[in-house]
PDB file of N, CA and C in Angstrom:
ATOM      1  N   ILE A 248     207.403 197.636-177.330  1.00 80.00           N
ATOM      2  CA  ILE A 248     206.552 196.788-178.153  1.00 80.00           C
ATOM      3  C   ILE A 248     207.336 195.552-178.571  1.00 80.00           C
ATOM      4  N   HIS A 249     206.622 194.559-179.074  1.00 80.00           N
ATOM      5  CA  HIS A 249     207.242 193.348-179.603  1.00 80.00           C
ATOM      6  C   HIS A 249     206.781 193.142-181.036  1.00 80.00           C
ATOM      7  N   LEU A 250     207.683 192.729-181.891  1.00 77.00           N
ATOM      8  CA  LEU A 250     207.369 192.422-183.275  1.00 77.00           C
ATOM      9  C   LEU A 250     207.803 190.994-183.539  1.00 77.00           C
ATOM     10  N   HIS A 251     206.822 190.133-183.765  1.00 76.00           N
ATOM     11  CA  HIS A 251     207.072 188.708-183.973  1.00 76.00           C
ATOM     12  C   HIS A 251     207.917 188.129-182.835  1.00 76.00           C
ATOM     13  N   GLY A 252     207.592 188.535-181.604  1.00 85.00           N
ATOM     14  CA  GLY A 252     208.272 188.016-180.424  1.00 85.00           C
ATOM     15  C   GLY A 252     209.566 188.720-180.069  1.00 85.00           C
ATOM     16  N   LEU A 253     210.025 189.634-180.912  1.00 85.00           N
ATOM     17  CA  LEU A 253     211.282 190.340-180.640  1.00 85.00           C
ATOM     18  C   LEU A 253     210.984 191.707-180.043  1.00 85.00           C
ATOM     19  N   PRO A 254     211.651 192.034-178.928  1.00 90.00           N
ATOM     20  CA  PRO A 254     211.412 193.351-178.322  1.00 90.00           C
ATOM     21  C   PRO A 254     211.961 194.464-179.212  1.00 90.00           C
ATOM     22  N   MET A 255     211.249 195.576-179.228  1.00 88.00           N
ATOM     23  CA  MET A 255     211.650 196.722-180.039  1.00 88.00           C
ATOM     24  C   MET A 255     211.339 197.987-179.254  1.00 88.00           C
ATOM     25  N   ARG A 256     212.247 198.932-179.286  1.00 93.00           N
ATOM     26  CA  ARG A 256     212.013 200.205-178.617  1.00 93.00           C
ATOM     27  C   ARG A 256     211.236 201.121-179.553  1.00 93.00           C
ATOM     28  N   TRP A 257     210.229 201.791-178.975  1.00 93.00           N
ATOM     29  CA  TRP A 257     209.443 202.739-179.762  1.00 93.00           C
ATOM     30  C   TRP A 257     209.052 203.866-178.829  1.00 93.00           C
ATOM     31  N   GLN A 258     209.463 205.062-179.167  1.00 96.00           N
ATOM     32  CA  GLN A 258     209.138 206.220-178.346  1.00 96.00           C
ATOM     33  C   GLN A 258     208.337 207.195-179.192  1.00 96.00           C
ATOM     34  N   THR A 259     207.208 207.640-178.634  1.00 97.00           N
ATOM     35  CA  THR A 259     206.372 208.617-179.327  1.00 97.00           C
ATOM     36  C   THR A 259     206.153 209.823-178.425  1.00 97.00           C
ATOM     37  N   ARG A 260     205.701 210.900-179.053  1.00 98.00           N
ATOM     38  CA  ARG A 260     205.378 212.128-178.318  1.00 98.00           C
ATOM     39  C   ARG A 260     203.995 212.586-178.786  1.00 98.00           C
ATOM     40  N   ILE A 261     203.200 213.059-177.849  1.00 98.00           N
ATOM     41  CA  ILE A 261     201.922 213.666-178.211  1.00 98.00           C
ATOM     42  C   ILE A 261     202.246 215.058-178.750  1.00 98.00           C
ATOM     43  N   GLU A 262     202.022 215.236-180.039  1.00 97.00           N
ATOM     44  CA  GLU A 262     202.369 216.483-180.720  1.00 97.00           C
ATOM     45  C   GLU A 262     201.232 217.507-180.653  1.00 97.00           C
ATOM     46  N   ALA A 263     200.006 217.015-180.635  1.00 98.00           N
ATOM     47  CA  ALA A 263     198.839 217.898-180.566  1.00 98.00           C
ATOM     48  C   ALA A 263     197.796 217.224-179.689  1.00 98.00           C
ATOM     49  N   TRP A 264     197.080 218.049-178.925  1.00 97.00           N
ATOM     50  CA  TRP A 264     196.026 217.527-178.055  1.00 97.00           C
ATOM     51  C   TRP A 264     194.914 218.550-177.978  1.00 97.00           C
ATOM     52  N   GLU A 265     193.769 218.172-178.500  1.00 97.00           N
ATOM     53  CA  GLU A 265     192.578 219.006-178.442  1.00 97.00           C
ATOM     54  C   GLU A 265     191.493 218.172-177.777  1.00 97.00           C
ATOM     55  N   PRO A 266     191.343 218.299-176.442  1.00 96.00           N
ATOM     56  CA  PRO A 266     190.421 217.450-175.698  1.00 96.00           C
ATOM     57  C   PRO A 266     189.035 217.371-176.349  1.00 96.00           C
ATOM     58  N   GLY A 267     188.561 216.139-176.507  1.00 93.00           N
ATOM     59  CA  GLY A 267     187.258 215.901-177.090  1.00 93.00           C
ATOM     60  C   GLY A 267     187.236 215.906-178.609  1.00 93.00           C
ATOM     61  N   ARG A 268     188.336 216.340-179.247  1.00 96.00           N
ATOM     62  CA  ARG A 268     188.387 216.415-180.712  1.00 96.00           C
ATOM     63  C   ARG A 268     189.421 215.492-181.323  1.00 96.00           C
ATOM     64  N   ARG A 269     190.675 215.594-180.833  1.00 97.00           N
ATOM     65  CA  ARG A 269     191.733 214.787-181.437  1.00 97.00           C
ATOM     66  C   ARG A 269     193.012 214.867-180.620  1.00 97.00           C
ATOM     67  N   PHE A 270     193.899 213.912-180.865  1.00 98.00           N
ATOM     68  CA  PHE A 270     195.281 214.035-180.441  1.00 98.00           C
ATOM     69  C   PHE A 270     196.146 213.334-181.475  1.00 98.00           C
ATOM     70  N   VAL A 271     197.405 213.748-181.532  1.00 98.00           N
ATOM     71  CA  VAL A 271     198.328 213.249-182.548  1.00 98.00           C
ATOM     72  C   VAL A 271     199.587 212.771-181.856  1.00 98.00           C
ATOM     73  N   ASP A 272     199.980 211.526-182.151  1.00 97.00           N
ATOM     74  CA  ASP A 272     201.268 211.052-181.648  1.00 97.00           C
ATOM     75  C   ASP A 272     202.216 210.859-182.826  1.00 97.00           C
ATOM     76  N   VAL A 273     203.466 211.224-182.608  1.00 98.00           N
ATOM     77  CA  VAL A 273     204.508 211.080-183.626  1.00 98.00           C
ATOM     78  C   VAL A 273     205.654 210.269-183.033  1.00 98.00           C
ATOM     79  N   GLN A 274     206.276 209.470-183.876  1.00 97.00           N
ATOM     80  CA  GLN A 274     207.401 208.653-183.435  1.00 97.00           C
ATOM     81  C   GLN A 274     208.649 209.510-183.296  1.00 97.00           C
ATOM     82  N   LEU A 275     209.301 209.400-182.135  1.00 97.00           N
ATOM     83  CA  LEU A 275     210.604 210.030-181.926  1.00 97.00           C
ATOM     84  C   LEU A 275     211.711 209.057-182.279  1.00 97.00           C
ATOM     85  N   SER A 276     211.527 207.794-181.909  1.00 96.00           N
ATOM     86  CA  SER A 276     212.466 206.730-182.281  1.00 96.00           C
ATOM     87  C   SER A 276     211.682 205.434-182.365  1.00 96.00           C
ATOM     88  N   GLY A 277     212.067 204.594-183.296  1.00 92.00           N
ATOM     89  CA  GLY A 277     211.364 203.335-183.469  1.00 92.00           C
ATOM     90  C   GLY A 277     211.561 202.770-184.861  1.00 92.00           C
ATOM     91  N   PRO A 278     210.673 201.863-185.261  1.00 91.00           N
ATOM     92  CA  PRO A 278     210.889 201.104-186.494  1.00 91.00           C
ATOM     93  C   PRO A 278     210.598 201.864-187.787  1.00 91.00           C
ATOM     94  N   TYR A 279     209.929 203.001-187.711  1.00 94.00           N
ATOM     95  CA  TYR A 279     209.524 203.706-188.924  1.00 94.00           C
ATOM     96  C   TYR A 279     210.415 204.914-189.182  1.00 94.00           C
ATOM     97  N   GLN A 280     210.547 205.283-190.432  1.00 95.00           N
ATOM     98  CA  GLN A 280     211.223 206.524-190.789  1.00 95.00           C
ATOM     99  C   GLN A 280     210.326 207.695-190.418  1.00 95.00           C
ATOM    100  N   LEU A 281     209.009 207.493-190.584  1.00 96.00           N
ATOM    101  CA  LEU A 281     208.003 208.491-190.244  1.00 96.00           C
ATOM    102  C   LEU A 281     206.800 207.760-189.666  1.00 96.00           C
ATOM    103  N   TRP A 282     206.248 208.274-188.578  1.00 97.00           N
ATOM    104  CA  TRP A 282     205.005 207.759-187.999  1.00 97.00           C
ATOM    105  C   TRP A 282     204.258 208.930-187.388  1.00 97.00           C
ATOM    106  N   ARG A 283     203.077 209.192-187.899  1.00 97.00           N
ATOM    107  CA  ARG A 283     202.204 210.256-187.385  1.00 97.00           C
ATOM    108  C   ARG A 283     200.802 209.672-187.327  1.00 97.00           C
ATOM    109  N   HIS A 284     200.275 209.547-186.123  1.00 96.00           N
ATOM    110  CA  HIS A 284     198.978 208.890-185.900  1.00 96.00           C
ATOM    111  C   HIS A 284     198.018 209.911-185.292  1.00 96.00           C
ATOM    112  N   THR A 285     196.979 210.243-186.060  1.00 97.00           N
ATOM    113  CA  THR A 285     195.964 211.180-185.593  1.00 97.00           C
ATOM    114  C   THR A 285     194.745 210.401-185.129  1.00 97.00           C
ATOM    115  N   HIS A 286     194.355 210.608-183.876  1.00 95.00           N
ATOM    116  CA  HIS A 286     193.168 210.010-183.275  1.00 95.00           C
ATOM    117  C   HIS A 286     192.119 211.118-183.228  1.00 95.00           C
ATOM    118  N   SER A 287     191.011 210.943-183.951  1.00 94.00           N
ATOM    119  CA  SER A 287     189.976 211.979-183.996  1.00 94.00           C
ATOM    120  C   SER A 287     188.663 211.448-183.451  1.00 94.00           C
ATOM    121  N   PHE A 288     187.874 212.356-182.868  1.00 92.00           N
ATOM    122  CA  PHE A 288     186.598 211.990-182.259  1.00 92.00           C
ATOM    123  C   PHE A 288     185.538 212.974-182.718  1.00 92.00           C
ATOM    124  N   ALA A 289     184.361 212.461-183.042  1.00 92.00           N
ATOM    125  CA  ALA A 289     183.264 213.325-183.485  1.00 92.00           C
ATOM    126  C   ALA A 289     181.964 212.835-182.859  1.00 92.00           C
ATOM    127  N   SER A 290     181.136 213.778-182.450  1.00 90.00           N
ATOM    128  CA  SER A 290     179.826 213.415-181.909  1.00 90.00           C
ATOM    129  C   SER A 290     179.018 212.709-182.979  1.00 90.00           C
ATOM    130  N   ALA A 291     178.283 211.695-182.536  1.00 86.00           N
ATOM    131  CA  ALA A 291     177.420 210.924-183.436  1.00 86.00           C
ATOM    132  C   ALA A 291     176.162 210.563-182.663  1.00 86.00           C
ATOM    133  N   PRO A 292     175.080 210.286-183.365  1.00 87.00           N
ATOM    134  CA  PRO A 292     173.863 209.875-182.664  1.00 87.00           C
ATOM    135  C   PRO A 292     174.143 208.675-181.749  1.00 87.00           C
ATOM    136  N   GLY A 293     173.875 208.851-180.469  1.00 81.00           N
ATOM    137  CA  GLY A 293     174.070 207.759-179.516  1.00 81.00           C
ATOM    138  C   GLY A 293     175.494 207.535-179.064  1.00 81.00           C
ATOM    139  N   GLY A 294     176.423 208.414-179.427  1.00 82.00           N
ATOM    140  CA  GLY A 294     177.795 208.187-178.978  1.00 82.00           C
ATOM    141  C   GLY A 294     178.815 209.040-179.681  1.00 82.00           C
ATOM    142  N   THR A 295     179.960 208.439-179.961  1.00 85.00           N
ATOM    143  CA  THR A 295     181.098 209.127-180.545  1.00 85.00           C
ATOM    144  C   THR A 295     181.698 208.284-181.652  1.00 85.00           C
ATOM    145  N   ASP A 296     181.989 208.891-182.792  1.00 86.00           N
ATOM    146  CA  ASP A 296     182.748 208.216-183.843  1.00 86.00           C
ATOM    147  C   ASP A 296     184.226 208.386-183.521  1.00 86.00           C
ATOM    148  N   VAL A 297     184.992 207.317-183.732  1.00 87.00           N
ATOM    149  CA  VAL A 297     186.424 207.322-183.493  1.00 87.00           C
ATOM    150  C   VAL A 297     187.105 207.078-184.844  1.00 87.00           C
ATOM    151  N   PHE A 298     188.067 207.937-185.175  1.00 90.00           N
ATOM    152  CA  PHE A 298     188.788 207.810-186.432  1.00 90.00           C
ATOM    153  C   PHE A 298     190.284 207.774-186.163  1.00 90.00           C
ATOM    154  N   ASP A 299     190.990 206.919-186.878  1.00 91.00           N
ATOM    155  CA  ASP A 299     192.447 206.857-186.828  1.00 91.00           C
ATOM    156  C   ASP A 299     192.967 207.142-188.228  1.00 91.00           C
ATOM    157  N   THR A 300     193.908 208.059-188.316  1.00 93.00           N
ATOM    158  CA  THR A 300     194.597 208.314-189.576  1.00 93.00           C
ATOM    159  C   THR A 300     196.085 208.178-189.309  1.00 93.00           C
ATOM    160  N   VAL A 301     196.749 207.338-190.088  1.00 94.00           N
ATOM    161  CA  VAL A 301     198.165 207.076-189.884  1.00 94.00           C
ATOM    162  C   VAL A 301     198.931 207.433-191.152  1.00 94.00           C
ATOM    163  N   GLU A 302     199.950 208.238-190.980  1.00 95.00           N
ATOM    164  CA  GLU A 302     200.904 208.522-192.048  1.00 95.00           C
ATOM    165  C   GLU A 302     202.213 207.882-191.614  1.00 95.00           C
ATOM    166  N   TYR A 303     202.815 207.108-192.493  1.00 95.00           N
ATOM    167  CA  TYR A 303     204.053 206.447-192.111  1.00 95.00           C
ATOM    168  C   TYR A 303     204.915 206.204-193.331  1.00 95.00           C
ATOM    169  N   ALA A 304     206.195 205.997-193.063  1.00 95.00           N
ATOM    170  CA  ALA A 304     207.166 205.632-194.092  1.00 95.00           C
ATOM    171  C   ALA A 304     208.154 204.675-193.452  1.00 95.00           C
ATOM    172  N   LEU A 305     208.596 203.727-194.229  1.00 94.00           N
ATOM    173  CA  LEU A 305     209.584 202.757-193.758  1.00 94.00           C
ATOM    174  C   LEU A 305     210.987 203.189-194.188  1.00 94.00           C
ATOM    175  N   PRO A 306     211.984 202.809-193.410  1.00 94.00           N
ATOM    176  CA  PRO A 306     213.364 203.077-193.815  1.00 94.00           C
ATOM    177  C   PRO A 306     213.815 202.052-194.865  1.00 94.00           C
ATOM    178  N   PHE A 307     215.027 202.152-195.308  1.00 94.00           N
ATOM    179  CA  PHE A 307     215.707 201.153-196.146  1.00 94.00           C
ATOM    180  C   PHE A 307     215.297 201.169-197.618  1.00 94.00           C
ATOM    181  N   GLY A 308     214.771 202.291-198.104  1.00 94.00           N
ATOM    182  CA  GLY A 308     214.537 202.438-199.540  1.00 94.00           C
ATOM    183  C   GLY A 308     213.709 201.318-200.155  1.00 94.00           C
ATOM    184  N   ARG A 309     214.246 200.699-201.207  1.00 94.00           N
ATOM    185  CA  ARG A 309     213.517 199.644-201.929  1.00 94.00           C
ATOM    186  C   ARG A 309     213.244 198.431-201.056  1.00 94.00           C
ATOM    187  N   LEU A 310     214.150 198.132-200.144  1.00 93.00           N
ATOM    188  CA  LEU A 310     213.926 197.017-199.225  1.00 93.00           C
ATOM    189  C   LEU A 310     212.722 197.314-198.329  1.00 93.00           C
ATOM    190  N   GLY A 311     212.600 198.562-197.872  1.00 92.00           N
ATOM    191  CA  GLY A 311     211.442 198.963-197.086  1.00 92.00           C
ATOM    192  C   GLY A 311     210.159 198.885-197.894  1.00 92.00           C
ATOM    193  N   GLU A 312     210.227 199.266-199.188  1.00 93.00           N
ATOM    194  CA  GLU A 312     209.055 199.164-200.059  1.00 93.00           C
ATOM    195  C   GLU A 312     208.617 197.714-200.213  1.00 93.00           C
ATOM    196  N   LEU A 313     209.583 196.818-200.371  1.00 93.00           N
ATOM    197  CA  LEU A 313     209.271 195.392-200.489  1.00 93.00           C
ATOM    198  C   LEU A 313     208.652 194.873-199.198  1.00 93.00           C
ATOM    199  N   ALA A 314     209.239 195.241-198.062  1.00 91.00           N
ATOM    200  CA  ALA A 314     208.687 194.817-196.768  1.00 91.00           C
ATOM    201  C   ALA A 314     207.267 195.329-196.602  1.00 91.00           C
ATOM    202  N   HIS A 315     207.016 196.557-197.061  1.00 92.00           N
ATOM    203  CA  HIS A 315     205.670 197.134-196.975  1.00 92.00           C
ATOM    204  C   HIS A 315     204.681 196.292-197.767  1.00 92.00           C
ATOM    205  N   ARG A 316     205.036 195.980-199.002  1.00 93.00           N
ATOM    206  CA  ARG A 316     204.131 195.188-199.850  1.00 93.00           C
ATOM    207  C   ARG A 316     203.937 193.780-199.309  1.00 93.00           C
ATOM    208  N   LEU A 317     205.006 193.175-198.784  1.00 93.00           N
ATOM    209  CA  LEU A 317     204.921 191.776-198.352  1.00 93.00           C
ATOM    210  C   LEU A 317     204.214 191.589-197.017  1.00 93.00           C
ATOM    211  N   PHE A 318     204.446 192.507-196.051  1.00 90.00           N
ATOM    212  CA  PHE A 318     203.821 192.249-194.752  1.00 90.00           C
ATOM    213  C   PHE A 318     203.455 193.469-193.914  1.00 90.00           C
ATOM    214  N   VAL A 319     204.128 194.597-194.037  1.00 91.00           N
ATOM    215  CA  VAL A 319     203.862 195.725-193.141  1.00 91.00           C
ATOM    216  C   VAL A 319     202.445 196.264-193.331  1.00 91.00           C
ATOM    217  N   ARG A 320     202.019 196.479-194.571  1.00 92.00           N
ATOM    218  CA  ARG A 320     200.674 197.002-194.823  1.00 92.00           C
ATOM    219  C   ARG A 320     199.616 196.086-194.215  1.00 92.00           C
ATOM    220  N   ARG A 321     199.761 194.782-194.437  1.00 93.00           N
ATOM    221  CA  ARG A 321     198.811 193.806-193.892  1.00 93.00           C
ATOM    222  C   ARG A 321     198.858 193.790-192.365  1.00 93.00           C
ATOM    223  N   GLN A 322     200.048 193.874-191.803  1.00 90.00           N
ATOM    224  CA  GLN A 322     200.199 193.865-190.351  1.00 90.00           C
ATOM    225  C   GLN A 322     199.523 195.082-189.717  1.00 90.00           C
ATOM    226  N   LEU A 323     199.701 196.251-190.314  1.00 92.00           N
ATOM    227  CA  LEU A 323     199.049 197.445-189.784  1.00 92.00           C
ATOM    228  C   LEU A 323     197.534 197.334-189.891  1.00 92.00           C
ATOM    229  N   ARG A 324     197.041 196.807-190.988  1.00 92.00           N
ATOM    230  CA  ARG A 324     195.592 196.626-191.135  1.00 92.00           C
ATOM    231  C   ARG A 324     195.078 195.690-190.034  1.00 92.00           C
ATOM    232  N   THR A 325     195.802 194.614-189.748  1.00 91.00           N
ATOM    233  CA  THR A 325     195.417 193.672-188.692  1.00 91.00           C
ATOM    234  C   THR A 325     195.399 194.360-187.333  1.00 91.00           C
ATOM    235  N   ILE A 326     196.407 195.178-187.052  1.00 89.00           N
ATOM    236  CA  ILE A 326     196.477 195.894-185.772  1.00 89.00           C
ATOM    237  C   ILE A 326     195.277 196.821-185.612  1.00 89.00           C
ATOM    238  N   PHE A 327     194.960 197.589-186.653  1.00 90.00           N
ATOM    239  CA  PHE A 327     193.852 198.534-186.536  1.00 90.00           C
ATOM    240  C   PHE A 327     192.491 197.839-186.586  1.00 90.00           C
ATOM    241  N   ASP A 328     192.398 196.717-187.277  1.00 91.00           N
ATOM    242  CA  ASP A 328     191.158 195.934-187.219  1.00 91.00           C
ATOM    243  C   ASP A 328     190.933 195.418-185.798  1.00 91.00           C
ATOM    244  N   HIS A 329     191.998 194.949-185.150  1.00 90.00           N
ATOM    245  CA  HIS A 329     191.905 194.478-183.760  1.00 90.00           C
ATOM    246  C   HIS A 329     191.507 195.637-182.842  1.00 90.00           C
ATOM    247  N   ARG A 330     192.104 196.776-183.043  1.00 87.00           N
ATOM    248  CA  ARG A 330     191.774 197.965-182.236  1.00 87.00           C
ATOM    249  C   ARG A 330     190.295 198.310-182.376  1.00 87.00           C
ATOM    250  N   ARG A 331     189.802 198.321-183.624  1.00 86.00           N
ATOM    251  CA  ARG A 331     188.393 198.628-183.865  1.00 86.00           C
ATOM    252  C   ARG A 331     187.487 197.611-183.160  1.00 86.00           C
ATOM    253  N   HIS A 332     187.843 196.341-183.262  1.00 89.00           N
ATOM    254  CA  HIS A 332     187.058 195.282-182.628  1.00 89.00           C
ATOM    255  C   HIS A 332     187.032 195.461-181.107  1.00 89.00           C
ATOM    256  N   ARG A 333     188.173 195.771-180.508  1.00 89.00           N
ATOM    257  CA  ARG A 333     188.237 195.960-179.048  1.00 89.00           C
ATOM    258  C   ARG A 333     187.427 197.180-178.614  1.00 89.00           C
ATOM    259  N   ILE A 334     187.487 198.251-179.389  1.00 85.00           N
ATOM    260  CA  ILE A 334     186.678 199.432-179.059  1.00 85.00           C
ATOM    261  C   ILE A 334     185.204 199.053-179.089  1.00 85.00           C
ATOM    262  N   GLU A 335     184.805 198.308-180.114  1.00 84.00           N
ATOM    263  CA  GLU A 335     183.411 197.855-180.208  1.00 84.00           C
ATOM    264  C   GLU A 335     183.041 197.006-178.992  1.00 84.00           C
ATOM    265  N   GLN A 336     183.920 196.085-178.601  1.00 88.00           N
ATOM    266  CA  GLN A 336     183.650 195.224-177.440  1.00 88.00           C
ATOM    267  C   GLN A 336     183.546 196.030-176.151  1.00 88.00           C
ATOM    268  N   LEU A 337     184.499 196.904-175.932  1.00 87.00           N
ATOM    269  CA  LEU A 337     184.569 197.627-174.664  1.00 87.00           C
ATOM    270  C   LEU A 337     183.540 198.743-174.544  1.00 87.00           C
ATOM    271  N   LEU A 338     183.241 199.397-175.658  1.00 80.00           N
ATOM    272  CA  LEU A 338     182.372 200.566-175.595  1.00 80.00           C
ATOM    273  C   LEU A 338     181.015 200.347-176.266  1.00 80.00           C
ATOM    274  N   GLY A 339     180.809 199.170-176.831  1.00 77.00           N
ATOM    275  CA  GLY A 339     179.533 198.881-177.461  1.00 77.00           C
ATOM    276  C   GLY A 339     179.301 199.662-178.730  1.00 77.00           C
ATOM    277  N   ALA A 340     180.354 199.909-179.476  1.00 63.00           N
ATOM    278  CA  ALA A 340     180.230 200.679-180.713  1.00 63.00           C
ATOM    279  C   ALA A 340     179.410 199.927-181.743  1.00 63.00           C
ATOM    280  N   ALA A 341     178.758 200.683-182.592  1.00 57.00           N
ATOM    281  CA  ALA A 341     177.983 200.096-183.691  1.00 57.00           C
ATOM    282  C   ALA A 341     178.918 199.377-184.649  1.00 57.00           C
ATOM    283  N   PRO A 342     178.441 198.315-185.320  1.00 49.00           N
ATOM    284  CA  PRO A 342     179.299 197.567-186.241  1.00 49.00           C
ATOM    285  C   PRO A 342     179.773 198.372-187.439  1.00 49.00           C
ATOM    286  N   ALA A 343     179.215 199.542-187.681  1.00 49.00           N
ATOM    287  CA  ALA A 343     179.582 200.327-188.857  1.00 49.00           C
ATOM    288  C   ALA A 343     180.800 201.213-188.616  1.00 49.00           C
ATOM    289  N   VAL A 344     181.618 200.901-187.613  1.00 46.00           N
ATOM    290  CA  VAL A 344     182.826 201.686-187.349  1.00 46.00           C
ATOM    291  C   VAL A 344     183.730 201.598-188.571  1.00 46.00           C
ATOM    292  N   ARG A 345     184.269 202.733-188.998  1.00 49.00           N
ATOM    293  CA  ARG A 345     185.102 202.769-190.195  1.00 49.00           C
ATOM    294  C   ARG A 345     186.500 202.276-189.886  1.00 49.00           C
ATOM    295  N   ALA A 346     187.090 201.596-190.870  1.00 49.00           N
ATOM    296  CA  ALA A 346     188.472 201.149-190.744  1.00 49.00           C
ATOM    297  C   ALA A 346     189.401 202.353-190.806  1.00 49.00           C
ATOM    298  N   ALA A 347     190.577 202.200-190.228  1.00 50.00           N
ATOM    299  CA  ALA A 347     191.557 203.297-190.170  1.00 50.00           C
ATOM    300  C   ALA A 347     192.133 203.581-191.542  1.00 50.00           C
ATOM    301  N   PRO A 348     192.062 204.844-191.992  1.00 52.00           N
ATOM    302  CA  PRO A 348     192.798 205.185-193.206  1.00 52.00           C
ATOM    303  C   PRO A 348     194.295 205.130-192.879  1.00 52.00           C
ATOM    304  N   VAL A 349     195.036 204.440-193.694  1.00 55.00           N
ATOM    305  CA  VAL A 349     196.460 204.306-193.474  1.00 55.00           C
ATOM    306  C   VAL A 349     197.150 204.695-194.767  1.00 55.00           C
ATOM    307  N   SER A 350     198.089 205.603-194.695  1.00 57.00           N
ATOM    308  CA  SER A 350     198.815 205.981-195.898  1.00 57.00           C
ATOM    309  C   SER A 350     200.296 205.799-195.661  1.00 57.00           C
ATOM    310  N   SER A 351     200.977 205.445-196.717  1.00 58.00           N
ATOM    311  CA  SER A 351     202.405 205.220-196.611  1.00 58.00           C
ATOM    312  C   SER A 351     203.146 206.033-197.655  1.00 58.00           C
ATOM    313  N   ALA A 352     204.218 206.626-197.247  1.00 58.00           N
ATOM    314  CA  ALA A 352     205.058 207.353-198.190  1.00 58.00           C
ATOM    315  C   ALA A 352     205.857 206.367-199.052  1.00 58.00           C
ATOM    316  N   THR A 353     205.847 205.078-198.655  1.00 49.00           N
ATOM    317  CA  THR A 353     206.599 204.077-199.421  1.00 49.00           C
ATOM    318  C   THR A 353     205.718 203.341-200.406  1.00 49.00           C
ATOM    319  N   GLY A 354     204.426 203.667-200.476  1.00 47.00           N
ATOM    320  CA  GLY A 354     203.542 203.037-201.454  1.00 47.00           C
ATOM    321  C   GLY A 354     202.683 202.066-200.802  1.00 47.00           C
TER     322      GLY A 354
END
């Protein structure tokens, strides 16, 4: 991946896979102290609801908390808003797609 034009290594592993229901990827190495992303799917009238739940924590203690408040939280929201928009474009999802719940252990 790239962050503000700088290359960054990020390795994840699929920790759980339940076809048609959900899968979970966790970071093995990368920019976060903790990263657990659950992708869930549920039948809905006329299609499928897609849900993303992200649990994450930043390294570096108070410096990580400051980075979270200043830009990381906003950056993640932008990434998941873009993802939602692309899913809508590619799959014709209804505009009422829910935004990704994102939680941080750093606040």
